Backbone as ProteinMPNN parsed JSONL, in Angstrom:
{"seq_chain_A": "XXXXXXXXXXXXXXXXXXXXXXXXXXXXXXXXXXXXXXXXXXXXXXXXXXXXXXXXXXXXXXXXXXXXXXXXXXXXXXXXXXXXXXXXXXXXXXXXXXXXXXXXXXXXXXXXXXXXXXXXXXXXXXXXXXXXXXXXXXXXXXXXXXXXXXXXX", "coords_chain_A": {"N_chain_A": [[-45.419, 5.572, -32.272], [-42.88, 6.746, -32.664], [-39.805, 7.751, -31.329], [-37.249, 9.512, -29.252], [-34.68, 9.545, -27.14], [-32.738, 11.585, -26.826], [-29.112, 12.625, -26.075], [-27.477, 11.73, -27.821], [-24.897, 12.161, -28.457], [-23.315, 11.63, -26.261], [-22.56, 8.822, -23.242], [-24.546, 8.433, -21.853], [-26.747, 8.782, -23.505], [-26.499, 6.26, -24.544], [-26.912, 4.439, -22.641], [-29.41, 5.407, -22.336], [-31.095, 4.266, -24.579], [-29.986, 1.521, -24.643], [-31.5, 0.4, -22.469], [-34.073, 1.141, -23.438], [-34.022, -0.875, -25.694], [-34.085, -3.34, -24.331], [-36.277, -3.135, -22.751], [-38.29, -3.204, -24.686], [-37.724, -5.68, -25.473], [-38.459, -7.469, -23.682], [-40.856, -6.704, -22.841], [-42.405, -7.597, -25.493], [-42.739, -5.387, -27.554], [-44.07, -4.821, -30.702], [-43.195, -3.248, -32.389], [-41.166, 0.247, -32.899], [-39.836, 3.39, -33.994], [-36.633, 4.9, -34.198], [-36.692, 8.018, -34.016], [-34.777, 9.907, -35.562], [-33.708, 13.583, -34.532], [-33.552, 16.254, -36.055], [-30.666, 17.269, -37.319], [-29.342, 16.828, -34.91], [-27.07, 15.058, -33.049], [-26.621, 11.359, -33.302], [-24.529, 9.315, -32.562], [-23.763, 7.57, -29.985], [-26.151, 6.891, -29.854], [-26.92, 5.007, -31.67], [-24.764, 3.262, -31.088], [-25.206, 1.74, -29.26], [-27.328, 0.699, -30.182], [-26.022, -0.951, -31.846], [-24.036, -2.605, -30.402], [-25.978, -4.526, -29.261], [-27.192, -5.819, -31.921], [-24.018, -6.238, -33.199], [-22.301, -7.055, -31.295], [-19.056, -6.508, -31.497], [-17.351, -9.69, -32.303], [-18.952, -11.381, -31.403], [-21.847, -13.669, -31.39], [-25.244, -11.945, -32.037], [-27.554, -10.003, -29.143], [-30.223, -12.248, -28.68], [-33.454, -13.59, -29.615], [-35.535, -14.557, -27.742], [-36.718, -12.958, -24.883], [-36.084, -13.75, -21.492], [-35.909, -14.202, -18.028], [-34.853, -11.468, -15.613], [-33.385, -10.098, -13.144], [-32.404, -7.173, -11.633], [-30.937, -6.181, -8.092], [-30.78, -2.969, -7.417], [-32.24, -1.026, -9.388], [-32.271, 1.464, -9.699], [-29.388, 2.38, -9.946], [-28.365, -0.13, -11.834], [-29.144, -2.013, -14.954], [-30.671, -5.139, -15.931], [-31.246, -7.093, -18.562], [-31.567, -10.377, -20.392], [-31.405, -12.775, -22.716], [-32.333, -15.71, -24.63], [-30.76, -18.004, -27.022], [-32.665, -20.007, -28.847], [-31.916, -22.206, -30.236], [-29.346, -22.787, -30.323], [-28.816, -22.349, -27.5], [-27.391, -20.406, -26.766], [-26.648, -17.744, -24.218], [-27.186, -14.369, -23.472], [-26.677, -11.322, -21.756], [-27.21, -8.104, -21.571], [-26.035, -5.285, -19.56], [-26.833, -2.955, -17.86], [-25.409, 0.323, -16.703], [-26.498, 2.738, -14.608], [-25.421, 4.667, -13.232], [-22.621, 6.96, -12.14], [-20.689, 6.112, -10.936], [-17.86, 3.161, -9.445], [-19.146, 0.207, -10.057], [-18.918, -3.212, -8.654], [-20.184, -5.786, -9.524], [-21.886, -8.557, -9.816], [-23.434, -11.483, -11.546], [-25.591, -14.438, -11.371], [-25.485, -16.212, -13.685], [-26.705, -19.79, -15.422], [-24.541, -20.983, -16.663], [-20.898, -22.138, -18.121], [-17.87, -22.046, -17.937], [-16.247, -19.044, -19.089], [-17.332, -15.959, -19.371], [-17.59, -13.749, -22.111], [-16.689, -10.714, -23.029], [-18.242, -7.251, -24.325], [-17.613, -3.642, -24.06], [-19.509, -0.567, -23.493], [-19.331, 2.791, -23.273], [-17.524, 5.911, -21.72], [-16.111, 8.337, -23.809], [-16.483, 7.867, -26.08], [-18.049, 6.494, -29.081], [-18.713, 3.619, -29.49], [-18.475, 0.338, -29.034], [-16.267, -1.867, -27.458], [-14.444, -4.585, -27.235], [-13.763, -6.403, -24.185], [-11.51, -8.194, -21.553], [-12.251, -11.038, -20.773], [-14.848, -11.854, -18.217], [-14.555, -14.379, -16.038], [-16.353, -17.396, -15.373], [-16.577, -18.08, -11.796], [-16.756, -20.486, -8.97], [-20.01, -20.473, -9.87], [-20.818, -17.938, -10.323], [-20.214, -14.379, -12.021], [-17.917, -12.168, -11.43], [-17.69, -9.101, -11.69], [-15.92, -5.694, -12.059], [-17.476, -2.629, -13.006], [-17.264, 0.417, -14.332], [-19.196, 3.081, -14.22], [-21.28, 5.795, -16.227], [-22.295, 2.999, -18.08], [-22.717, 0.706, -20.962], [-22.655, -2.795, -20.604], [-22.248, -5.882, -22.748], [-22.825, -9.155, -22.483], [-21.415, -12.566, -23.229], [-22.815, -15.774, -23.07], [-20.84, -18.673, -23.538]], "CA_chain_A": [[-44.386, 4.555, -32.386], [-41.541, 7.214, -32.944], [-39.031, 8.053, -29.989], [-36.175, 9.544, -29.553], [-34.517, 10.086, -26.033], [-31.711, 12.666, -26.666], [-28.092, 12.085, -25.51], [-26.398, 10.607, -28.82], [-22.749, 12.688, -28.259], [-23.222, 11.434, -24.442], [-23.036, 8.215, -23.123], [-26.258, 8.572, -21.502], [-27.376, 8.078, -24.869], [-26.083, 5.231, -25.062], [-27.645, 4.01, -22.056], [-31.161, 5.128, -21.994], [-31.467, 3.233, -25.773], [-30.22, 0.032, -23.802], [-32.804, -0.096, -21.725], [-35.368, 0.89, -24.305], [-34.275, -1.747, -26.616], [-34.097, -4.649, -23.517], [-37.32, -3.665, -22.151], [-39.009, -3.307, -25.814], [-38.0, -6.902, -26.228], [-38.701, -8.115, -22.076], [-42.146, -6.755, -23.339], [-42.981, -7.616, -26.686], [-43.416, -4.328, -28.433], [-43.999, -4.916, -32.019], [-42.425, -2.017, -33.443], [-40.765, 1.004, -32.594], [-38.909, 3.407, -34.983], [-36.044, 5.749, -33.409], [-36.265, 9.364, -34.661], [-33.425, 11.028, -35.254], [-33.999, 14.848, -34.579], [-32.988, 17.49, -37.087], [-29.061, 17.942, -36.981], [-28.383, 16.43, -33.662], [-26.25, 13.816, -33.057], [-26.797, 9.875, -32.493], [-23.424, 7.997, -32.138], [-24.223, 7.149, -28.639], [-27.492, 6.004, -29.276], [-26.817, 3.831, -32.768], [-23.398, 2.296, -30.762], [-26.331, 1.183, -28.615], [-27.83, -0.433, -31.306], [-24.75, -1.994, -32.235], [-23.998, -3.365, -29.171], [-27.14, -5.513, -29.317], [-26.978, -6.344, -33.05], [-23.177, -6.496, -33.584], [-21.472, -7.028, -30.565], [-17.246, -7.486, -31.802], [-17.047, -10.837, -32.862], [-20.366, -12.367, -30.764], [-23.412, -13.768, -31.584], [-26.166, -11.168, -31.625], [-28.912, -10.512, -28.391], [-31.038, -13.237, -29.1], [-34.659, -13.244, -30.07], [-36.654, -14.817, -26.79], [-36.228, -12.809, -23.338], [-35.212, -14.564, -20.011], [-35.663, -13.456, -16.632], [-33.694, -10.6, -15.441], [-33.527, -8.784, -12.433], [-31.143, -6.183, -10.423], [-30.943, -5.851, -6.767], [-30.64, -2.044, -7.05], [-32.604, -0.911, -9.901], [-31.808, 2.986, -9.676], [-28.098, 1.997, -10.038], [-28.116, -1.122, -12.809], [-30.414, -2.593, -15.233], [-30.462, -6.289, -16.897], [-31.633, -7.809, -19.511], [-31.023, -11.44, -20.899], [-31.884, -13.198, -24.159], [-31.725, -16.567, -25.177], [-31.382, -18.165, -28.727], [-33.036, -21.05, -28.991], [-31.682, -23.472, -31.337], [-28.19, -23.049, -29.453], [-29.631, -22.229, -26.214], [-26.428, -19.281, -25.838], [-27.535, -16.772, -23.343], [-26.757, -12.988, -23.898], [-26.838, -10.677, -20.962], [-26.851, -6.677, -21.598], [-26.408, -4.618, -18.321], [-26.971, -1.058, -18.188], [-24.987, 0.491, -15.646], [-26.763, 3.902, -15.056], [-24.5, 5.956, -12.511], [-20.929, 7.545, -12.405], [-20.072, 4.857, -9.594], [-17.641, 1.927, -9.775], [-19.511, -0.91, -8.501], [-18.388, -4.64, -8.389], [-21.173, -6.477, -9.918], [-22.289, -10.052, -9.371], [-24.336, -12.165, -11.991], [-25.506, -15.286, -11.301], [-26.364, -17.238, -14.529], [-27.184, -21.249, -15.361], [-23.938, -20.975, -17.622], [-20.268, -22.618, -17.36], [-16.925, -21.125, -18.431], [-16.23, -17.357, -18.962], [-18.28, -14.58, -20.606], [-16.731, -12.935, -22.925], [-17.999, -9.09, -22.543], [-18.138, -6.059, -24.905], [-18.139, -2.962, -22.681], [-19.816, 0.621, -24.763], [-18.376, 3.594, -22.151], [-16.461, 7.02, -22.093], [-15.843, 9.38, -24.706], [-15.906, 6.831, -27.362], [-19.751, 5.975, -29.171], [-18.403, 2.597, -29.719], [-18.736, -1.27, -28.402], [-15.002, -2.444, -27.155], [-14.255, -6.056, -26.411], [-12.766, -6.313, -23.357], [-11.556, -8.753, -21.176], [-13.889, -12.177, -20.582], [-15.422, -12.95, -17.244], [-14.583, -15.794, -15.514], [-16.792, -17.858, -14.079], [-15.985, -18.257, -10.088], [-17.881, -21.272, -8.664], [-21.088, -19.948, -10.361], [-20.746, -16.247, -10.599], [-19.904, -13.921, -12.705], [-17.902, -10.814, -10.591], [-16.896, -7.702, -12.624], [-16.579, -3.835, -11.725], [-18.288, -1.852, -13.948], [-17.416, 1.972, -14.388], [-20.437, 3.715, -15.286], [-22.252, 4.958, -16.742], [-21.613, 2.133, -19.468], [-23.428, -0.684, -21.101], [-22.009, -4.235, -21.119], [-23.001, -7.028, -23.4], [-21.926, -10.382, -21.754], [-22.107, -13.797, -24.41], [-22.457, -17.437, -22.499], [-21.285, -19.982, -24.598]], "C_chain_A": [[-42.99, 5.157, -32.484], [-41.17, 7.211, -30.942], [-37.699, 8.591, -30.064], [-35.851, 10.57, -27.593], [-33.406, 10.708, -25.467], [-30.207, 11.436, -26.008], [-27.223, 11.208, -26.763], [-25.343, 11.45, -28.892], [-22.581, 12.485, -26.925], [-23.306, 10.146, -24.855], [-24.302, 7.771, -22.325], [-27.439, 8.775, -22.402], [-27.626, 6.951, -25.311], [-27.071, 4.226, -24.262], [-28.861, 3.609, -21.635], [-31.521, 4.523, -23.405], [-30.929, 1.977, -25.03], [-31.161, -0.56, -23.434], [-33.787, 0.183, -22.537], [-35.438, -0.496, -24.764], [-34.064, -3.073, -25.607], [-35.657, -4.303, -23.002], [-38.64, -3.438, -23.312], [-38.925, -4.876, -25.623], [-38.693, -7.689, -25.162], [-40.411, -8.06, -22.76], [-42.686, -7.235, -24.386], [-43.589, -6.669, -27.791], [-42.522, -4.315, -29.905], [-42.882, -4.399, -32.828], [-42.618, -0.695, -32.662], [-39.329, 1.649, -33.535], [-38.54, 4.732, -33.617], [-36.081, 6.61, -34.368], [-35.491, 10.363, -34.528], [-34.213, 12.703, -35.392], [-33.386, 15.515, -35.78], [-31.799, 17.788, -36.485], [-28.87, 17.668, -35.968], [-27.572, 15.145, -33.966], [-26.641, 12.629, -32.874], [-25.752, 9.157, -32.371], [-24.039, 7.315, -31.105], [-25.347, 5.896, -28.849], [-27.427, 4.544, -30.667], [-25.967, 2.743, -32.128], [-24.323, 1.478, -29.774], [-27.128, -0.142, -29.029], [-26.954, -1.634, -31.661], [-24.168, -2.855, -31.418], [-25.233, -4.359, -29.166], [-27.053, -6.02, -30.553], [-25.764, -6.723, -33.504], [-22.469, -6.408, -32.524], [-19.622, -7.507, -30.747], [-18.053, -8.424, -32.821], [-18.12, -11.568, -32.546], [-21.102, -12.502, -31.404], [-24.109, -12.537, -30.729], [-26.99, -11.47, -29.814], [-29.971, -11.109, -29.24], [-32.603, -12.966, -29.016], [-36.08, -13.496, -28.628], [-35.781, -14.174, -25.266], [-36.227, -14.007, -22.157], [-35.442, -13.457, -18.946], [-34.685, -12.488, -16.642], [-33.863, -9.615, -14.469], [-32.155, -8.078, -12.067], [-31.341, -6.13, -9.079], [-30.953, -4.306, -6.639], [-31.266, -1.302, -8.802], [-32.319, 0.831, -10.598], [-30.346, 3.269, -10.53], [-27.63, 1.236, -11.639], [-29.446, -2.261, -13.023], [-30.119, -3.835, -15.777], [-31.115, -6.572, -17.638], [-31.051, -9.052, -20.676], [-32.303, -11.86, -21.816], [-31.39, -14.984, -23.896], [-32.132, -17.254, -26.573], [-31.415, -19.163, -28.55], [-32.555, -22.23, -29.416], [-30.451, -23.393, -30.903], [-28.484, -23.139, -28.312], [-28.351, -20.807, -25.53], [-27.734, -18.556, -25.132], [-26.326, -15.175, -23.532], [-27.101, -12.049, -23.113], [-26.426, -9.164, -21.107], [-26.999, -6.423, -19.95], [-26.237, -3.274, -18.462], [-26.402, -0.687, -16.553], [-25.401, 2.838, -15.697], [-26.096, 5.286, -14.471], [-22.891, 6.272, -12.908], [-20.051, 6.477, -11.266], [-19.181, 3.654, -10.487], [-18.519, 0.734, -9.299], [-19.103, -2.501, -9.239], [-20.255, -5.42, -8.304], [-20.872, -8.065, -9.718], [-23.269, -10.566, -10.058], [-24.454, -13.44, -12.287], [-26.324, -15.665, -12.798], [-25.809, -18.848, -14.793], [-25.965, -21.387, -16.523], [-22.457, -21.844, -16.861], [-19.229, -21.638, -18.131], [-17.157, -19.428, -18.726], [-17.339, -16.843, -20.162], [-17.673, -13.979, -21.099], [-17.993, -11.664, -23.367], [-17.047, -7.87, -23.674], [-18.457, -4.97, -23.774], [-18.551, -1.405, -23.96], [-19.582, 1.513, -23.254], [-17.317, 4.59, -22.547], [-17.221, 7.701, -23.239], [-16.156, 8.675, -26.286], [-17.571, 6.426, -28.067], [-19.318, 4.34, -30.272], [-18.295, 1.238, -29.386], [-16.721, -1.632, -28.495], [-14.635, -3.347, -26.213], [-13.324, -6.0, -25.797], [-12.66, -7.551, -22.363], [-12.825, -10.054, -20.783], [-13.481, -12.157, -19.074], [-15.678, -13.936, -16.486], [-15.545, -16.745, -14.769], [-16.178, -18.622, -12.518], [-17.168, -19.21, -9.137], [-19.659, -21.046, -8.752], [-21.323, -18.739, -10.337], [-19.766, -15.809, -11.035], [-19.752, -12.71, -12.107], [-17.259, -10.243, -11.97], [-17.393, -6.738, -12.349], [-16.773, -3.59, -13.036], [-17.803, -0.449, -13.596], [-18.443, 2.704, -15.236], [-20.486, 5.137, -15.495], [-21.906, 4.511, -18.13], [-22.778, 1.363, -19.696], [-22.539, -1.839, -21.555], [-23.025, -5.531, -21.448], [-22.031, -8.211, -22.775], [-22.355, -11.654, -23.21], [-21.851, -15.251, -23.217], [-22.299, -18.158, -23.28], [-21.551, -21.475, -24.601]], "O_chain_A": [[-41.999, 4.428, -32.424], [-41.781, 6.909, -29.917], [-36.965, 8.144, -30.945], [-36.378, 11.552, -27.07], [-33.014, 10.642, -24.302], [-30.173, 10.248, -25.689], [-26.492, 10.236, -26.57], [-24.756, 11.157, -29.933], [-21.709, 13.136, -26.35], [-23.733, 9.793, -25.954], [-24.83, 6.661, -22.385], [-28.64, 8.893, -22.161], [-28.487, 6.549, -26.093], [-27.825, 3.425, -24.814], [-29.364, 2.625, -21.093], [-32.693, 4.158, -23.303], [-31.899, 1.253, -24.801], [-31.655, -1.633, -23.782], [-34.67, -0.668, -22.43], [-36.371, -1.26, -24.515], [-33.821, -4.063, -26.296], [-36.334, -5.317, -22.83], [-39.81, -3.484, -22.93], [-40.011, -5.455, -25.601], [-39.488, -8.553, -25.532], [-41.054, -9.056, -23.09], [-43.89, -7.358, -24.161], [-44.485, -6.9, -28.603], [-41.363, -4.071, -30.241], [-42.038, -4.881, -33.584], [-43.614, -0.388, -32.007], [-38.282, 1.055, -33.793], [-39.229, 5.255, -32.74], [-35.655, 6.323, -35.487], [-35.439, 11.328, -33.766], [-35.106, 12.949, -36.202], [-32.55, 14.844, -36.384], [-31.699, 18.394, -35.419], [-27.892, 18.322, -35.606], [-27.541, 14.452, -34.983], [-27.339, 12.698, -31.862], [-26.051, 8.036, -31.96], [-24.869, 6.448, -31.378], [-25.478, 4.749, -28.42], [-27.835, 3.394, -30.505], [-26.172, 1.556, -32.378], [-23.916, 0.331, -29.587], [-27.407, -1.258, -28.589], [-27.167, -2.845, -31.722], [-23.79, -3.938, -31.866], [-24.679, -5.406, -28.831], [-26.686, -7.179, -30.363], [-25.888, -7.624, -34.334], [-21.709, -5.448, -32.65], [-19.079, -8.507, -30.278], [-18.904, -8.197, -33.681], [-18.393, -12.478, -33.329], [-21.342, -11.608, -32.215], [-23.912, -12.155, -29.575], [-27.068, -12.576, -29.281], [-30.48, -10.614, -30.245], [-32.953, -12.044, -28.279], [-37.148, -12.891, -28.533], [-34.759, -14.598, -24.726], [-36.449, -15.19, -22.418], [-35.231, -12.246, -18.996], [-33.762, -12.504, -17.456], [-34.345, -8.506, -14.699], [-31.03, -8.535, -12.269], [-32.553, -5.932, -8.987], [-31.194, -4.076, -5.454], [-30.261, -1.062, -9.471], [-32.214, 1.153, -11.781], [-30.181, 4.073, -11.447], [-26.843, 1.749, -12.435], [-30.201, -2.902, -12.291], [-29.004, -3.754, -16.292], [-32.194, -6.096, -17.287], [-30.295, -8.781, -21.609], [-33.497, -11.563, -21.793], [-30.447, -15.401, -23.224], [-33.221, -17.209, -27.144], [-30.406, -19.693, -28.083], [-32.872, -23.274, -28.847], [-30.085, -24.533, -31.189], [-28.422, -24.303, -27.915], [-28.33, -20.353, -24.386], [-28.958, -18.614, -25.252], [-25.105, -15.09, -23.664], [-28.117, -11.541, -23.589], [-25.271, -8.911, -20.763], [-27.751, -7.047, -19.202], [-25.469, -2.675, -19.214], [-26.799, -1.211, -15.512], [-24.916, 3.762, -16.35], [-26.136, 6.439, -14.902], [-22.227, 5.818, -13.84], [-18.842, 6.356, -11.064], [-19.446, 3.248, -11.619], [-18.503, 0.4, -8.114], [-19.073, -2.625, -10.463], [-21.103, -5.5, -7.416], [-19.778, -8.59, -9.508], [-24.341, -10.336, -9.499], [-23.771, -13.909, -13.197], [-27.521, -15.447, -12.989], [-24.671, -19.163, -14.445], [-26.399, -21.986, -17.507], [-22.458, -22.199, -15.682], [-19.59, -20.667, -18.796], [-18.205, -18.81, -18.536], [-17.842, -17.201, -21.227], [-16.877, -13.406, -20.356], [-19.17, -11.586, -23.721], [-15.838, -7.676, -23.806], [-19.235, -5.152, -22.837], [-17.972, -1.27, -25.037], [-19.66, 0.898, -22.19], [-16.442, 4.38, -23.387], [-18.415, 7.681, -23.539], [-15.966, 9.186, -27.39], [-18.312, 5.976, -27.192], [-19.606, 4.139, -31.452], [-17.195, 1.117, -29.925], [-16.087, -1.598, -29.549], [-14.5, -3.238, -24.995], [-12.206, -5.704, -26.218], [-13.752, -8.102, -22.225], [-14.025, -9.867, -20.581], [-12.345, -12.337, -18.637], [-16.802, -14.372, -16.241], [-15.462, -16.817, -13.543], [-15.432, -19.597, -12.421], [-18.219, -18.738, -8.702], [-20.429, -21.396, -7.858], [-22.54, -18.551, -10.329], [-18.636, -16.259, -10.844], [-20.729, -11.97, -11.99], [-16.617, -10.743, -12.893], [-18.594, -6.478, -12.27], [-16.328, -4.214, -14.0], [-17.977, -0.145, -12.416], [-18.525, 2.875, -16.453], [-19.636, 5.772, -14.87], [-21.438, 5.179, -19.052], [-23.708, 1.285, -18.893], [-21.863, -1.871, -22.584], [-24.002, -6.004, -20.868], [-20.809, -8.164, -22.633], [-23.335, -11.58, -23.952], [-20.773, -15.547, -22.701], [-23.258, -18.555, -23.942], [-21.862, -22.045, -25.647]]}, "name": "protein", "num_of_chains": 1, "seq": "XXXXXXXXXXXXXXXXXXXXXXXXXXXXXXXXXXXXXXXXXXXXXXXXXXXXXXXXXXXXXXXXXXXXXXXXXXXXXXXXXXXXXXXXXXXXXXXXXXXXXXXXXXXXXXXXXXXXXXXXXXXXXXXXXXXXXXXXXXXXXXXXXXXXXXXXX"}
Protein backbone atom coordinates (compact mmCIF):
# COMPACT_ATOMS: atom_id res chain seq x y z
CA UNK A 1 0.00 0.00 0.00
CA UNK A 2 3.13 2.35 0.40
CA UNK A 3 4.46 4.40 -2.73
CA UNK A 4 6.46 6.88 -3.35
CA UNK A 5 7.35 8.10 -6.98
CA UNK A 6 10.39 10.43 -6.51
CA UNK A 7 10.51 13.98 -7.97
CA UNK A 8 9.33 16.20 -4.86
CA UNK A 9 12.05 19.34 -5.65
CA UNK A 10 10.78 18.78 -9.45
CA UNK A 11 7.67 19.44 -10.88
CA UNK A 12 7.45 16.08 -12.22
CA UNK A 13 6.71 15.36 -8.78
CA UNK A 14 4.15 17.17 -8.78
CA UNK A 15 2.70 15.61 -11.68
CA UNK A 16 3.15 11.95 -11.42
CA UNK A 17 1.18 12.33 -7.69
CA UNK A 18 -1.71 13.96 -9.84
CA UNK A 19 -2.29 11.28 -11.71
CA UNK A 20 -1.83 8.81 -8.90
CA UNK A 21 -4.24 10.56 -6.76
CA UNK A 22 -7.02 11.00 -9.94
CA UNK A 23 -6.64 7.55 -11.01
CA UNK A 24 -6.64 6.14 -7.21
CA UNK A 25 -9.99 7.83 -6.99
CA UNK A 26 -11.26 7.01 -11.10
CA UNK A 27 -10.58 3.49 -9.52
CA UNK A 28 -11.62 3.12 -6.14
CA UNK A 29 -8.50 2.24 -4.27
CA UNK A 30 -9.23 2.09 -0.67
CA UNK A 31 -6.11 3.22 0.70
CA UNK A 32 -2.82 4.22 -0.19
CA UNK A 33 -0.15 5.80 2.10
CA UNK A 34 2.70 8.04 0.37
CA UNK A 35 6.20 7.27 1.74
CA UNK A 36 8.35 9.79 2.14
CA UNK A 37 12.01 8.47 1.63
CA UNK A 38 14.76 9.19 4.12
CA UNK A 39 15.93 12.95 3.70
CA UNK A 40 14.62 13.60 0.30
CA UNK A 41 12.45 16.12 -0.56
CA UNK A 42 8.48 16.26 -1.18
CA UNK A 43 7.27 19.87 -1.87
CA UNK A 44 6.33 18.95 -5.31
CA UNK A 45 4.59 16.01 -4.44
CA UNK A 46 2.54 17.37 -1.08
CA UNK A 47 1.69 20.83 -3.41
CA UNK A 48 0.08 17.98 -5.34
CA UNK A 49 -1.82 17.04 -2.58
CA UNK A 50 -2.80 20.42 -1.95
CA UNK A 51 -3.96 21.14 -5.10
CA UNK A 52 -6.66 18.47 -4.76
CA UNK A 53 -7.49 19.10 -1.08
CA UNK A 54 -6.95 22.90 -0.87
CA UNK A 55 -7.11 24.41 -4.03
CA UNK A 56 -6.80 28.74 -3.16
CA UNK A 57 -10.07 29.64 -2.21
CA UNK A 58 -12.16 26.49 -4.07
CA UNK A 59 -14.11 23.83 -3.05
CA UNK A 60 -12.06 20.66 -2.70
CA UNK A 61 -11.89 17.57 -5.68
CA UNK A 62 -14.97 16.05 -4.88
CA UNK A 63 -15.66 12.59 -3.62
CA UNK A 64 -17.53 10.64 -6.77
CA UNK A 65 -15.43 10.40 -10.18
CA UNK A 66 -16.93 11.43 -13.63
CA UNK A 67 -15.88 10.49 -16.93
CA UNK A 68 -12.69 11.79 -18.19
CA UNK A 69 -10.84 11.37 -21.15
CA UNK A 70 -7.81 13.05 -23.28
CA UNK A 71 -7.40 12.87 -26.92
CA UNK A 72 -3.61 12.49 -26.56
CA UNK A 73 -2.90 10.61 -23.52
CA UNK A 74 1.08 10.65 -23.70
CA UNK A 75 0.79 14.50 -23.67
CA UNK A 76 -2.31 15.29 -21.00
CA UNK A 77 -4.21 13.52 -18.44
CA UNK A 78 -7.87 14.29 -16.88
CA UNK A 79 -9.62 13.65 -14.23
CA UNK A 80 -13.09 15.03 -13.00
CA UNK A 81 -15.02 14.79 -9.73
CA UNK A 82 -18.32 15.65 -8.83
CA UNK A 83 -19.87 16.59 -5.36
CA UNK A 84 -23.01 15.52 -5.05
CA UNK A 85 -25.17 17.49 -2.89
CA UNK A 86 -24.09 20.67 -5.04
CA UNK A 87 -23.51 18.83 -8.13
CA UNK A 88 -20.01 21.40 -8.68
CA UNK A 89 -17.72 19.64 -11.00
CA UNK A 90 -13.86 19.75 -10.41
CA UNK A 91 -11.57 19.00 -13.26
CA UNK A 92 -7.65 18.30 -12.51
CA UNK A 93 -5.50 18.08 -15.75
CA UNK A 94 -2.11 16.86 -15.73
CA UNK A 95 -0.18 18.30 -18.39
CA UNK A 96 2.85 15.89 -18.73
CA UNK A 97 5.32 17.51 -21.39
CA UNK A 98 7.54 20.70 -21.74
CA UNK A 99 5.10 21.79 -24.69
CA UNK A 100 2.67 24.73 -24.80
CA UNK A 101 -0.45 23.31 -25.99
CA UNK A 102 -3.91 25.08 -26.30
CA UNK A 103 -6.25 22.82 -24.61
CA UNK A 104 -9.96 22.34 -25.16
CA UNK A 105 -12.45 20.95 -22.44
CA UNK A 106 -15.72 20.32 -23.12
CA UNK A 107 -17.84 20.11 -19.89
CA UNK A 108 -21.95 20.12 -19.11
CA UNK A 109 -21.11 23.44 -17.12
CA UNK A 110 -22.04 27.31 -17.73
CA UNK A 111 -19.97 30.40 -16.89
CA UNK A 112 -16.14 30.44 -16.31
CA UNK A 113 -13.81 28.06 -14.43
CA UNK A 114 -11.94 29.48 -12.20
CA UNK A 115 -8.39 27.50 -12.36
CA UNK A 116 -5.47 27.01 -9.91
CA UNK A 117 -2.40 26.25 -12.04
CA UNK A 118 0.78 24.13 -9.72
CA UNK A 119 4.01 24.77 -12.36
CA UNK A 120 7.73 26.01 -12.48
CA UNK A 121 10.13 26.41 -9.86
CA UNK A 122 7.58 27.04 -7.28
CA UNK A 123 6.00 23.59 -5.18
CA UNK A 124 2.92 25.57 -4.85
CA UNK A 125 -0.92 25.84 -6.24
CA UNK A 126 -1.37 29.61 -7.82
CA UNK A 127 -4.77 30.94 -8.73
CA UNK A 128 -4.70 32.18 -11.90
CA UNK A 129 -6.85 33.63 -14.24
CA UNK A 130 -10.64 31.92 -14.74
CA UNK A 131 -11.64 30.27 -17.97
CA UNK A 132 -14.26 31.47 -19.84
CA UNK A 133 -16.67 29.56 -21.15
CA UNK A 134 -16.86 30.08 -25.20
CA UNK A 135 -20.16 28.65 -26.55
CA UNK A 136 -19.47 25.42 -24.56
CA UNK A 137 -15.78 25.09 -24.24
CA UNK A 138 -13.36 25.67 -22.15
CA UNK A 139 -9.91 26.88 -24.33
CA UNK A 140 -6.69 27.47 -22.30
CA UNK A 141 -2.82 26.99 -23.11
CA UNK A 142 -1.22 25.15 -20.69
CA UNK A 143 2.69 25.34 -20.22
CA UNK A 144 3.83 22.14 -19.03
CA UNK A 145 4.70 20.26 -17.39
CA UNK A 146 2.01 21.63 -14.81
CA UNK A 147 -1.12 20.51 -13.11
CA UNK A 148 -4.35 22.56 -13.31
CA UNK A 149 -7.30 22.29 -11.04
CA UNK A 150 -10.38 23.82 -12.86
CA UNK A 151 -13.80 24.50 -10.30
CA UNK A 152 -17.42 24.66 -12.28
CA UNK A 153 -19.73 26.45 -10.36
Amino acid sequence: TEYNYGGGDDISGAVAQADVLGAYGRHGVHAAALWPLWQQPTEFILAAFELFRRPADLAPFANTSLPADSSDLAKVGVWASVDEDSGRVSVVVVHRTRDELRLRLDVGAEGPAQRVVLAGAQPRPVAASPVPNTQGHYDFVSQGPSVTYLAFL
